[in-house]
Short mmCIF file of C-alpha atoms and ligand atoms in Angstrom, two decimals:
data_model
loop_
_atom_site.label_atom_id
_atom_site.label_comp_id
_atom_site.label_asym_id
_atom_site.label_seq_id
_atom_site.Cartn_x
_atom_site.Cartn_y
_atom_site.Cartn_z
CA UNK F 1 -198.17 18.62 -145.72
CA UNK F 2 -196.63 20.66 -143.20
CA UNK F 3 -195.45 24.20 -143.68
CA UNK F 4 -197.67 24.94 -146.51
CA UNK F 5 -198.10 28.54 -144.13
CA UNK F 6 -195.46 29.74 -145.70
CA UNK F 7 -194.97 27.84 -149.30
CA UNK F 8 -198.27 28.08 -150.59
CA UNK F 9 -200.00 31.28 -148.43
CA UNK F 10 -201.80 31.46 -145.30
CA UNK F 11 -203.36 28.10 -144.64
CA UNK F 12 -205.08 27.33 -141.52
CA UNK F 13 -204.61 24.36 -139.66
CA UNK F 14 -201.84 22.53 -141.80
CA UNK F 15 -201.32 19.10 -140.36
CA UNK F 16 -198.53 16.56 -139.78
CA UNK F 17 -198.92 13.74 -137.64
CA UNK F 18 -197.54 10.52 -136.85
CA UNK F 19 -198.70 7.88 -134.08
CA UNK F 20 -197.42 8.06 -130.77
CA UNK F 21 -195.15 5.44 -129.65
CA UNK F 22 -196.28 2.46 -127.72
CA UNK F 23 -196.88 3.09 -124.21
CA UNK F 24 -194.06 1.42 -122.12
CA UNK F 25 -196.46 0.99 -118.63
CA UNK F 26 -194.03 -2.08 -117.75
CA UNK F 27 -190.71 -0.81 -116.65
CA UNK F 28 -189.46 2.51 -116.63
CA UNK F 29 -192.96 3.74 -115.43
CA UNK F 30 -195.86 2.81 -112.21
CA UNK F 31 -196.87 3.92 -109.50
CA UNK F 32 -193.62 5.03 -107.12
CA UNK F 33 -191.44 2.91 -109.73
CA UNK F 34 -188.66 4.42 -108.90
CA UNK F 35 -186.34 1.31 -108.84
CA UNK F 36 -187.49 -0.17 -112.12
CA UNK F 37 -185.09 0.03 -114.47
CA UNK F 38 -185.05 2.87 -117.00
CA UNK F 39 -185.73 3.05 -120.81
CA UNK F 40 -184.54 5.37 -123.43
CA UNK F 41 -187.46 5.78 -125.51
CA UNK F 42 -188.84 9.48 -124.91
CA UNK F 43 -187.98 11.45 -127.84
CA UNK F 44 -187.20 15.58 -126.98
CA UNK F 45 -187.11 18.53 -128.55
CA UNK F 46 -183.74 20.31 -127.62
CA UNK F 47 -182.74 23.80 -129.05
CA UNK F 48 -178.97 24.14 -129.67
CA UNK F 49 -178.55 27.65 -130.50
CA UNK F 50 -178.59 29.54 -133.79
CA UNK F 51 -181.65 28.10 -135.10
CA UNK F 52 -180.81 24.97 -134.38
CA UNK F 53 -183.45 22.51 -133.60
CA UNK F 54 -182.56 18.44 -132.65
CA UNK F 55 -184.92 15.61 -131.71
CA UNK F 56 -183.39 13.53 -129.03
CA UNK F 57 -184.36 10.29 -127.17
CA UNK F 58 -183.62 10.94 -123.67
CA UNK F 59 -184.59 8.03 -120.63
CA UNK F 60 -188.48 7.37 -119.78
CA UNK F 61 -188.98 10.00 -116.59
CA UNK F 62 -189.81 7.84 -113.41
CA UNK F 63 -191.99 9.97 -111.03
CA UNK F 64 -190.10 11.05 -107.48
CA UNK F 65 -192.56 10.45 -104.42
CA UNK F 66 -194.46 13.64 -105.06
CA UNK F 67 -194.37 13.79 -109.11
CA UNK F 68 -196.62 12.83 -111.50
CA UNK F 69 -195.83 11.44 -115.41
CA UNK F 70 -197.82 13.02 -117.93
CA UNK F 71 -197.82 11.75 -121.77
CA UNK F 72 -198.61 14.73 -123.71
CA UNK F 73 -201.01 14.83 -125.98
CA UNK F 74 -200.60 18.92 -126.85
CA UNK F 75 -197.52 21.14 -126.50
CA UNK F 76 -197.42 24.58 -127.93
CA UNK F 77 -194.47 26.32 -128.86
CA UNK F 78 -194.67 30.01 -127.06
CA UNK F 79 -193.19 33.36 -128.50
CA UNK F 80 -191.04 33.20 -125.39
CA UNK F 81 -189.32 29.85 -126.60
CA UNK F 82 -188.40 31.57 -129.44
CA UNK F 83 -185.62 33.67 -127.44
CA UNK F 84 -184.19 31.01 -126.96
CA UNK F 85 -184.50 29.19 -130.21
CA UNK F 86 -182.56 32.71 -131.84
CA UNK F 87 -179.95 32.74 -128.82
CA UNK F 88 -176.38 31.52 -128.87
CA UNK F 89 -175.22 27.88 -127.65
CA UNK F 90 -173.18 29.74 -125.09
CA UNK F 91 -176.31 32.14 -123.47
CA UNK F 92 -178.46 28.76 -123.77
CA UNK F 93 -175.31 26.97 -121.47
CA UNK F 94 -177.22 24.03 -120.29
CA UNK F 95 -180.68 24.39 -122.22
CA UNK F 96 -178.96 22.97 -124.98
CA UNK F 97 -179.00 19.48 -123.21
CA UNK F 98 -182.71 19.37 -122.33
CA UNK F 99 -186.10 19.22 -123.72
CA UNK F 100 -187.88 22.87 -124.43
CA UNK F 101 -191.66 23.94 -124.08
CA UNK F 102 -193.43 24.63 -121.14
CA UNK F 103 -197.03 24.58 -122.68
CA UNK F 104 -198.21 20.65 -121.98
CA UNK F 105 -201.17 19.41 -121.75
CA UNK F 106 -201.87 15.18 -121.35
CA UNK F 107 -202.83 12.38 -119.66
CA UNK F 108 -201.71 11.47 -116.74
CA UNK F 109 -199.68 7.61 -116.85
CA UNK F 110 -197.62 7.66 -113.25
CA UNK F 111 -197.54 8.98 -110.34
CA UNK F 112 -195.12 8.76 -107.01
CA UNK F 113 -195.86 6.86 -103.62
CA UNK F 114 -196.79 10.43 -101.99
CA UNK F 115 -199.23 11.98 -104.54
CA UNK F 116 -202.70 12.43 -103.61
CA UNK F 117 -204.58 14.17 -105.88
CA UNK F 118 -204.04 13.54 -109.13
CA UNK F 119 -204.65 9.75 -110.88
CA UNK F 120 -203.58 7.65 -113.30
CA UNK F 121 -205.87 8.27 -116.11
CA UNK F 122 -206.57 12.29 -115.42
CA UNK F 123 -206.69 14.77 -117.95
CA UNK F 124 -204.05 17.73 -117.26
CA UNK F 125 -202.52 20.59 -118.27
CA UNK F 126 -199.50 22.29 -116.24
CA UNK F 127 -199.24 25.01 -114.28
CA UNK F 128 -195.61 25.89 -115.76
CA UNK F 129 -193.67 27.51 -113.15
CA UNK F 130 -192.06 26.23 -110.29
CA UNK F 131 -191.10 28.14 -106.99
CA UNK F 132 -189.88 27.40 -103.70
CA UNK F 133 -193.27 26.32 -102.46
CA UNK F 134 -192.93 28.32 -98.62
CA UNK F 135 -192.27 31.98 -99.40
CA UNK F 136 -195.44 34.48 -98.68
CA UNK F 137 -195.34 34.76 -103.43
CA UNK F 138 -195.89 30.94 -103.35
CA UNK F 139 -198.34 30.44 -100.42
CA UNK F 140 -200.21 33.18 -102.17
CA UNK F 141 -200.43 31.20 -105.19
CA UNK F 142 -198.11 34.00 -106.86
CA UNK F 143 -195.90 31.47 -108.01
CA UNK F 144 -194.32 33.15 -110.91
CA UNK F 145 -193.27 36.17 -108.29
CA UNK F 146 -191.30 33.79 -105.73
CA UNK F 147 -187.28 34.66 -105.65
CA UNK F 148 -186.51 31.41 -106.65
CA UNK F 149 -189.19 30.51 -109.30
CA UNK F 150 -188.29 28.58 -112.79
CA UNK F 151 -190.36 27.64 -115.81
CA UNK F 152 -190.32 23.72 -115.67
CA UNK F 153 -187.95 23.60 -119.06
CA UNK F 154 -185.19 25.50 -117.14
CA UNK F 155 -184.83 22.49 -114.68
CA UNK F 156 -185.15 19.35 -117.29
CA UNK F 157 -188.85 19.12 -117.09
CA UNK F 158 -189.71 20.60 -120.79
CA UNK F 159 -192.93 20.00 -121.91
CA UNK F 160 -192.15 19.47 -126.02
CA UNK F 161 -191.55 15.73 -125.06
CA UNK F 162 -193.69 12.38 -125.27
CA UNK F 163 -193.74 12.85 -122.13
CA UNK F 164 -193.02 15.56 -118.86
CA UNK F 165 -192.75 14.96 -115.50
CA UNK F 166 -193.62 17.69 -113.03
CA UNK F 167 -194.77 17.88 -109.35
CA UNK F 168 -198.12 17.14 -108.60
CA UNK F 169 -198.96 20.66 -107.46
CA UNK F 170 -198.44 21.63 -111.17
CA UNK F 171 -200.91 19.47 -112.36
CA UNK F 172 -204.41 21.05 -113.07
CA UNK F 173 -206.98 18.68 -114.07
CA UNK F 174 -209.22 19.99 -117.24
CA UNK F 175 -212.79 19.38 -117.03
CA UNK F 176 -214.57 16.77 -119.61
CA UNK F 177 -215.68 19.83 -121.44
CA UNK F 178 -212.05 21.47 -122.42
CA UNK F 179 -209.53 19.71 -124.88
CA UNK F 180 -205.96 19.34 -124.76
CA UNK F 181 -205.81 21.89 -127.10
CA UNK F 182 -207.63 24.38 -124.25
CA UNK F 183 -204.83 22.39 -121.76
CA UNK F 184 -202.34 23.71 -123.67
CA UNK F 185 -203.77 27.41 -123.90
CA UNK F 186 -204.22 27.39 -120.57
CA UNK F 187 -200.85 26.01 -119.64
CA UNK F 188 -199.08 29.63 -120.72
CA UNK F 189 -200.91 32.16 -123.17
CA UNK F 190 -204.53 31.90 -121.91
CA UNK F 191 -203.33 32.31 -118.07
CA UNK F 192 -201.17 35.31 -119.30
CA UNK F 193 -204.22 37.18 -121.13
CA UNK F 194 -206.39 36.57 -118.57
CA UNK F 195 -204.28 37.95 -115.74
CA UNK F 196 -203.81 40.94 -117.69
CA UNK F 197 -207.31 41.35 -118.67
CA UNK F 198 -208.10 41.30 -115.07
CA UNK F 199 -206.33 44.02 -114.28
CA UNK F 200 -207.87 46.40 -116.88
CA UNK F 201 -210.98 44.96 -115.60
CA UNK F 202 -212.44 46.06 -119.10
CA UNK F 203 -216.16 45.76 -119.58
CA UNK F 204 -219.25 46.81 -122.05
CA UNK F 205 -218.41 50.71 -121.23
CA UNK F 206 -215.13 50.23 -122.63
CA UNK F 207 -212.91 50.15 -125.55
CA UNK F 208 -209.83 48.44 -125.36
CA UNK F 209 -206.94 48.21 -127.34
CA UNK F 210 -204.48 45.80 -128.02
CA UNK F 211 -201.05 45.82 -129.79
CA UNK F 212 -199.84 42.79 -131.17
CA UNK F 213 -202.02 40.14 -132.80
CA UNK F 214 -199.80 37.20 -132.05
CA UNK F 215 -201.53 34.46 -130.20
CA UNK F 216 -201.54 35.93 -127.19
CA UNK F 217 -202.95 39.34 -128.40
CA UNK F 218 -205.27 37.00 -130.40
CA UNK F 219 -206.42 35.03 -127.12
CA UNK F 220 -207.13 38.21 -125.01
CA UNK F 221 -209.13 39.87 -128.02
CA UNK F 222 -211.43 37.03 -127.71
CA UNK F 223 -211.48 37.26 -123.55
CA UNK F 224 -211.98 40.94 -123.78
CA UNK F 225 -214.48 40.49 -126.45
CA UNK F 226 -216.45 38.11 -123.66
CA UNK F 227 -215.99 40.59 -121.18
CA UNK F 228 -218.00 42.92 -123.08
CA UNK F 229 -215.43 45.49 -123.74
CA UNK F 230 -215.16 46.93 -127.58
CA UNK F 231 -211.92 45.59 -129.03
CA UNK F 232 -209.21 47.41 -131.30
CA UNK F 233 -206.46 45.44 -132.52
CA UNK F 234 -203.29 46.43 -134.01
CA UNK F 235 -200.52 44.54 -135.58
CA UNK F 236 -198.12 44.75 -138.49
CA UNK F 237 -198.42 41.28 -139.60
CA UNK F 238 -201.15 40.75 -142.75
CA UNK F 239 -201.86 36.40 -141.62
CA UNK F 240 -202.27 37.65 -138.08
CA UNK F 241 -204.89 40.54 -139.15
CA UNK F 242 -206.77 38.85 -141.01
CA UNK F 243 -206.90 35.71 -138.32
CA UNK F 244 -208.43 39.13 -135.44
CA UNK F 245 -210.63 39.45 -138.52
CA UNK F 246 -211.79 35.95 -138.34
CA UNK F 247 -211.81 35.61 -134.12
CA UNK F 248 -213.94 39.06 -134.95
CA UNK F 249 -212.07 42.00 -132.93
CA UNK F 250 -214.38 44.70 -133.64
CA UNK F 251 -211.73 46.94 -135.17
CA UNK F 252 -208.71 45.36 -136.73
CA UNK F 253 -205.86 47.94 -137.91
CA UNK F 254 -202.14 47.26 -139.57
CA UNK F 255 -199.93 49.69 -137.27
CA UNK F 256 -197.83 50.68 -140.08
CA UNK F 257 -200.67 52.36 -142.04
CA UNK F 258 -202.39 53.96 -139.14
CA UNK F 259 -201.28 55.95 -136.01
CA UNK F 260 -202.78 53.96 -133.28
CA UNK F 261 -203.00 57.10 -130.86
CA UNK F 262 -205.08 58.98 -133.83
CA UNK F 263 -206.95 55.92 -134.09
CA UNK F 264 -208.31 55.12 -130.42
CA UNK F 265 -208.90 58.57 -130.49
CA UNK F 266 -210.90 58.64 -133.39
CA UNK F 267 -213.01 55.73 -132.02
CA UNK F 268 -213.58 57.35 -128.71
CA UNK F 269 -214.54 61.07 -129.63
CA UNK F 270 -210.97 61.91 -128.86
CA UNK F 271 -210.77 60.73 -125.62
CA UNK F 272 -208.40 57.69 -125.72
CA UNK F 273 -208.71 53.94 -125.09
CA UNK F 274 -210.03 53.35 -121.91
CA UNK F 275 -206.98 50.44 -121.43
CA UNK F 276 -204.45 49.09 -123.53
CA UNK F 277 -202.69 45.86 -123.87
CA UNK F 278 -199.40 45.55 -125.20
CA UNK F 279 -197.96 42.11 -126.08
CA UNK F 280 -196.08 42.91 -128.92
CA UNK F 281 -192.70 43.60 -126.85
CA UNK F 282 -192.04 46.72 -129.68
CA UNK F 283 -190.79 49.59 -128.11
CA UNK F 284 -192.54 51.88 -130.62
CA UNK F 285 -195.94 49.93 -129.44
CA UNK F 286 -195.11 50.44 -126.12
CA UNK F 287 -194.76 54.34 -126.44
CA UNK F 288 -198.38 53.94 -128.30
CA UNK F 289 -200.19 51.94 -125.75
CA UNK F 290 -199.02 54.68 -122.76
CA UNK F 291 -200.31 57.80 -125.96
CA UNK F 292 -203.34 55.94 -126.68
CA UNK F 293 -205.35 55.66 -123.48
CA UNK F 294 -207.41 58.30 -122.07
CA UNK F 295 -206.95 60.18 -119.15
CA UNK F 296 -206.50 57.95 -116.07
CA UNK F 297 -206.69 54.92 -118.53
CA UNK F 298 -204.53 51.91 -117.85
CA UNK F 299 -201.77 50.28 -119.70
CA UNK F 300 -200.49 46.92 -118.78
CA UNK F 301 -197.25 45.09 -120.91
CA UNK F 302 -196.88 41.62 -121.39
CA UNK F 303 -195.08 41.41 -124.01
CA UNK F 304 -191.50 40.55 -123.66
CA UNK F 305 -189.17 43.68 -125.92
CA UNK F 306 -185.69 43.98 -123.89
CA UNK F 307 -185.20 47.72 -125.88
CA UNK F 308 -185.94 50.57 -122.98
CA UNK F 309 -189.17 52.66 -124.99
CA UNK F 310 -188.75 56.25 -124.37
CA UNK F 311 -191.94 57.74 -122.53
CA UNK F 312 -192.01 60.98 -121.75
CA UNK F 313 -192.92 60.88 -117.58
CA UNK F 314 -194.95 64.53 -117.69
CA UNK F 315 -197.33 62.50 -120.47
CA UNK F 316 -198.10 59.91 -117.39
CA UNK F 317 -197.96 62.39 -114.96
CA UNK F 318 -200.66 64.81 -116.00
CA UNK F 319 -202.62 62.31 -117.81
CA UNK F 320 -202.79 59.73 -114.52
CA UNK F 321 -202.07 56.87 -116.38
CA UNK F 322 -201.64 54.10 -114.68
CA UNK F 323 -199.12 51.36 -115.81
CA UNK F 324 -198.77 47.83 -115.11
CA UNK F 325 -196.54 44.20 -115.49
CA UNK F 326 -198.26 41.37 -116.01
CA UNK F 327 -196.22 37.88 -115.79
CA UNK F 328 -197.94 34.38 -115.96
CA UNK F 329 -200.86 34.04 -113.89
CA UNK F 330 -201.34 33.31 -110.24
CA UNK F 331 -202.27 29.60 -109.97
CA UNK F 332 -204.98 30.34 -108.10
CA UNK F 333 -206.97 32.18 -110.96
CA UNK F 334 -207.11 28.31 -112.48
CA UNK F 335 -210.73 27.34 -111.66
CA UNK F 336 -211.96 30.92 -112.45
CA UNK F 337 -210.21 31.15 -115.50
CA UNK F 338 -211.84 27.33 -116.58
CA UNK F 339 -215.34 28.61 -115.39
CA UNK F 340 -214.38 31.77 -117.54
CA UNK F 341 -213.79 29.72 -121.17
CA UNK F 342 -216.50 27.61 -120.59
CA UNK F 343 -218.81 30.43 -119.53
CA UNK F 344 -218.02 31.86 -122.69
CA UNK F 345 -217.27 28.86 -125.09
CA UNK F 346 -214.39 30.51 -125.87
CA UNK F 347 -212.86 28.53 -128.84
CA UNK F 348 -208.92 28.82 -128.76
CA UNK F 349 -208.92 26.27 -132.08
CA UNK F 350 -209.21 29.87 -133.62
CA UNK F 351 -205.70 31.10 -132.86
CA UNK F 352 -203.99 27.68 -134.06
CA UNK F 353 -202.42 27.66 -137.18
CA UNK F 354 -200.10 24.62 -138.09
CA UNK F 355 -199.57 21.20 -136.22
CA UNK F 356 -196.74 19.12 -135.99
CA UNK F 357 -195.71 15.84 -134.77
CA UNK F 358 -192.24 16.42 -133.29
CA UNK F 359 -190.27 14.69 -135.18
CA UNK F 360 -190.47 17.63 -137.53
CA UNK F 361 -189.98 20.31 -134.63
CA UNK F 362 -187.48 21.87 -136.80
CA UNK F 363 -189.98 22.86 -139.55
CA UNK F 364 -191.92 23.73 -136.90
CA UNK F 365 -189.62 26.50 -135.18
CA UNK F 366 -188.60 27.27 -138.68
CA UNK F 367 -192.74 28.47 -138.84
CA UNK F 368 -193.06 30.26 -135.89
CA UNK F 369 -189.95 32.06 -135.77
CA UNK F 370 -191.40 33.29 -139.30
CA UNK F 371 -193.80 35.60 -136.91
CA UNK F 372 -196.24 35.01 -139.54
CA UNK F 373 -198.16 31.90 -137.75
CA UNK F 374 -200.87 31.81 -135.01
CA UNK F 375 -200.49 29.66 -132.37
CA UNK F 376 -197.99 26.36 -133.42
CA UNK F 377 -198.79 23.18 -131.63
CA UNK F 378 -196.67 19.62 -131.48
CA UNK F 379 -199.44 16.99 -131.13
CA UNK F 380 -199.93 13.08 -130.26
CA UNK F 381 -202.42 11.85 -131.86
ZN1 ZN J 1 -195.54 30.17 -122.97
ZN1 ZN J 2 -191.45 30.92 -103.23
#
């Protein structure tokens, strides 16, 4: 049974599946199909506001000239979807029409008369932003910076579907040795930790702390862990400490019965963290992470709080501290990032908790708006 997270205690990877659908390949899809006539079997995930979760058939995607069908076989639901699962029907406006998720990973089952390299038959995940494909951001591969970029739900192309359609330059195909599960990772959360990472550059002379144990706090623990750096983790929530137990962070507080600046002091002979992570999107984290690195440490935020923290600037100022973004990844960092997790085996099963089949997306919002989840997954099995 599903949901047994909550109702019975922490239990890792609770399951509910159900078979996928036959596979219509006559029809709505093939190669360049795009005058065969169209079917009305996909079945969607659509938030409508409030908490408010429906599973919708909506027509099989046909692939434009450059596009490419991909039947998912893994879609995770990201903390980020949850702002919109909490919003109102009126700030959601036309979201509330069209399939959420951006996290895919699949197979791929069409593709339009102009795509080149991707086949029928490859293993993907997606890269999940879209931009205007000329500007210098997206001929740098800095997709997620170009003026005009979208996340493929906000245009129709949501990933928590049987199946998504995106361009072909979004596909990325996953070597034999990664899972859809890994697809999926990599699709959002395991881009986004690794892009921070790599600008803390941490390594074996550092410690490094992170705030916020949710899965993507969870996922860059492990990558900084690889990178040699020693790992402190802090977060409130007693299922996601004990999971950085588990992944094996090397210290593993709950930030409401320790001060995190008297603690990566403590661990550094008073010196501070040499970097800092924040993901948590608290502004009382955020204060923490710019207290608890050392002189000319760095911070970098990636987690998504709209409240404005209050940081003293003479704290910065005299300390050097640098700060930094961090949004997405670049697509570019794709093959290092693969080479990366294979390098170091790195085993993202750890951070999932629960699996779903969508037709119980509902339950399965219900779970990880709970905060009290890793990572949540729909899955096709
Ligand atoms: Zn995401
Ligand atoms: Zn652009």
């Amino acid at each position: 049974m599903h949901g047994e997270g909550v109702r019975g205690g922490w239990k890792l990877g609770a399951t509910a599946v159900r078979p996928l659908p036959p596979l219509r390949v006559h029809g709505g899809f093939g190669s360049g199909a795009g005058s065969a006539p169209r079917r009305n079997s996909m079945r969607g995930v659509v938030l409508k506001g409030y908490r408010q979760v429906e599973v919708r058939t909506f027509p099989d995607p046909v692939p434009g000239p450059d596009e490419v069908v991909i039947q998912t076989r893994v879609a995770a639901i990201c903390g980020s979807d949850l702002h919109f699962y909490r919003d109102t029907p009126e700030n959601l406006g036309p979201r509330t029409e069209m399939v959420v998720g951006h996290e895919p990973s699949g197979v791929v089952v069409a593709v339009g008369s102009c795509v080149r390299n991707v086949r029928v038959g490859d293993r993907v995940t997606v890269y999940h932003h879209m931009g205007c494909g000329t500007c210098a951001h997206c001929l740098a591969g800095d997709i997620m910076l170009c003026e005009q970029h979208v996340g493929i739900a906000a245009v129709g192309r949501g990933a928590d579907a049987d199946y998504v359609c995106v361009p072909e330059r979004n596909c990325l195909r996953l070597p034999d040795e990664l899972s859809f599960v890994d697809g999926a990772f990599i699709a959002c959360i395991a881009g986004t930790a690794y892009s921070a990472l790599l600008k803390l550059a941490p390594s074996g002379r550092d410690t490094l702390a992170i705030l916020g144990l949710g899965p993507v706090g969870l996922v860059a623990g492990m990558m900084a862990r690889a990178f040699g750096a020693r790992v402190v983790g802090f977060e409130l929530v007693a299922e996601r400490l004990d999971l950085a137990r588990r992944i094996g962070l090397d210290y593993v507080f709950d930030a409401g019965e320790v001060d995190p600046v008297a603690v990566a002091r403590d661990l550094t002979g008073g010196r501070g963290a040499d970097g800092a992570l924040e993901t948590s999107g608290s502004p009382v984290a955020q204060v923490q992470a710019v207290r608890l690195v050392r002189k000319r440490g760095k911070v970098v935020f990636a987690g998504a709080g709209r409240e404005e923290p209050c940081i003293a600037p003479w704290w910065i100022m005299q300390r050097e501290v640098t700060l930094m973004g961090t949004f997405v990844m670049p697509i570019h960092l794709y093959e290092d990032l693969v080479r990366f997790i294979l390098r170091h085996r790195l085993d993202f099963e750890q951070v999932v908790t629960h699996r779903f089949s969508i037709e119980d997306a509902a339950e399965a919002f219900r779970l990880a708006d709970s905060g009290r989840t890793g990572k949540v997954l729909f899955v096709w099995e």
